[in-house]
XYZ file of C-alpha atoms in Angstrom:
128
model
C -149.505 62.808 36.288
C -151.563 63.416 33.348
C -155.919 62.366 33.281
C -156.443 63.537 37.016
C -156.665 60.649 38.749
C -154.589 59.423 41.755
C -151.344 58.656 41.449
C -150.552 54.944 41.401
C -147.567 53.059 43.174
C -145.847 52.819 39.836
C -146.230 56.894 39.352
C -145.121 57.087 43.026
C -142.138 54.916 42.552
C -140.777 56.753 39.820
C -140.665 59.838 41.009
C -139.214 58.264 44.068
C -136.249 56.635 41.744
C -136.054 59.631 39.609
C -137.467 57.917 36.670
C -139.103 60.153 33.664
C -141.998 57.928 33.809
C -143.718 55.313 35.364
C -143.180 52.747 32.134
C -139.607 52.374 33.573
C -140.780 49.532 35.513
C -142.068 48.414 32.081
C -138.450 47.892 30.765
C -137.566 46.387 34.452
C -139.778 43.821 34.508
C -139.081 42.750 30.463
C -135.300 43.080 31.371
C -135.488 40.945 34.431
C -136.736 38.239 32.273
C -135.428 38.203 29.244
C -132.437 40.400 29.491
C -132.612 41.587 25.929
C -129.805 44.405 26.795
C -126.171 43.179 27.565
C -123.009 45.242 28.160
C -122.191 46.228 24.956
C -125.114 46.260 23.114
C -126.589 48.872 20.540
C -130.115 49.663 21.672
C -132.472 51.818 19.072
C -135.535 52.919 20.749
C -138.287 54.258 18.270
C -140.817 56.846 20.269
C -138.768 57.615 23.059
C -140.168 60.068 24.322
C -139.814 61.228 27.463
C -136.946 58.799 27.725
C -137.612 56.298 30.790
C -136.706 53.598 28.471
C -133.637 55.621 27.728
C -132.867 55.124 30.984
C -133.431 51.720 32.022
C -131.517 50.901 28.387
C -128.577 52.685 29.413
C -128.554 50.916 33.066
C -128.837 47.828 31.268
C -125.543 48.217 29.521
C -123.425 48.039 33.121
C -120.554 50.298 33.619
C -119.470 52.995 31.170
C -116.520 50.957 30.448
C -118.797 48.183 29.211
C -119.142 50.274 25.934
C -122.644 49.901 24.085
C -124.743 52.653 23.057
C -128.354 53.607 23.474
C -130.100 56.057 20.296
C -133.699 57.422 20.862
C -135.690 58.724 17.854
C -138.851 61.046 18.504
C -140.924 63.422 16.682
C -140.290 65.596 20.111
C -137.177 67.039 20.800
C -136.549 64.653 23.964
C -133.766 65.563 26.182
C -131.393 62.837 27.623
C -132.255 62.214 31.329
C -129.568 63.431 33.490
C -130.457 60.521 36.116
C -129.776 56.580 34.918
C -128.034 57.834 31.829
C -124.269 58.641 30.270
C -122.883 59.370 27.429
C -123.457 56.510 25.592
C -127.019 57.752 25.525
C -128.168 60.314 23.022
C -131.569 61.657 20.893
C -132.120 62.390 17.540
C -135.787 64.111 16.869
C -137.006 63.376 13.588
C -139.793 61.214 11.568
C -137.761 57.704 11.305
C -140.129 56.942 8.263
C -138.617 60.179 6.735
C -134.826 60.129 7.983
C -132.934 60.260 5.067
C -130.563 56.556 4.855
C -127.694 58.289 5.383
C -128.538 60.036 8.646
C -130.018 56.869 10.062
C -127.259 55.091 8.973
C -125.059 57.167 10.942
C -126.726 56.883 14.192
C -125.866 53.198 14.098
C -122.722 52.284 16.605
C -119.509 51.785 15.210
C -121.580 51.337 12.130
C -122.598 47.855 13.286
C -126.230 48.166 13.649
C -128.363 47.917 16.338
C -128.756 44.578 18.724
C -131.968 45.600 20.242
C -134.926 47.811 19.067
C -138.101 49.245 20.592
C -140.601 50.746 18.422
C -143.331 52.206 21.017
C -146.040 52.344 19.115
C -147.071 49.134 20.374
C -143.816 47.934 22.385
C -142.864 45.671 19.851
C -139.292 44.269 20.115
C -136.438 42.980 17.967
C -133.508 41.041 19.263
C -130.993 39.861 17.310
C-alpha cells in the first residue's frame, strides 16, 4: 500500500481476493449496476495499469466459451494478472495518442471495435 497509512477494508479485501488493486471493487460496484460488460463483449481499457480492471473486465465476460475480449493500453509494460483473467485478456504498452492507426486498429476484436471503453484518467466510460 503506497502513502503509509493503514490499510483500508478495500486494500484488505483485495489482497484477500487476489485482486491487483483495491479499485477492483470500483469496477464491481459500476458492474453491479449497470452491467456495461456482457458475454461477448470487446472491452478497451485506456491506463490499465496494474490491471484490476483487467480483471474484473475479463470476469465480466462469463465463461471462456462466452468469447469477448478484454485489451489494456499503458505507458507501463503491465503484465496480465494470472488470477480473474484468460486468454481473452491481453496488454499492449504504448502512448494511445501516438499508436500508429494501424496498430490500434489491430487490437480491435474480430476487427469489430470495441463495445465498452475505460479511459482512467478520469474513469470516464463509453458504451455503445
Amino acid at each position: 500500500m503506497s502513502g503509509g497509512g493503514t490499510a483500508d477494508f478495500f486494500y484488505r479485501e483485495a489482497q484477500r481476493l487476489v485482486y491487483v488493486a483495491r479499485s477492483a471493487f470500483k469496477l464491481l460496484q459500476i458492474q453491479k449496476q449497470y452491467k456495461l460488460i456482457t458475454p461477448g463483449s470487446s472491452v478497451l481499457d485506456l491506463g490499465c495499469a496494474p490491471g484490476a480492471w483487467l480483471q474484473v473486465a475479463c470476469q465480466s465476460l462469463g465463461p471462456l466459451k462466452n468469447g469477448g475480449a478484454v485489451v489494456g493500453i499503458d505507458l507501463k509494460k503491465v503484465k496480465v494478472p494470472s488470477t480473474h483473467c484468460d486468454s481473452r485478456v491481453s496488454t499492449v504498452s504504448a502512448d494511445v495518442m501516438n499508436l500508429p492507426k494501424d496498430e490500434f486498429l489491430n487490437l480491435y476484436p474480430q476487427k469489430e471495435g470495441f463495445s465498452v471503453v475505460r479511459y482512467v484518467s478520469t474513469c470516464y466510460w463509453y458504451h455503445n
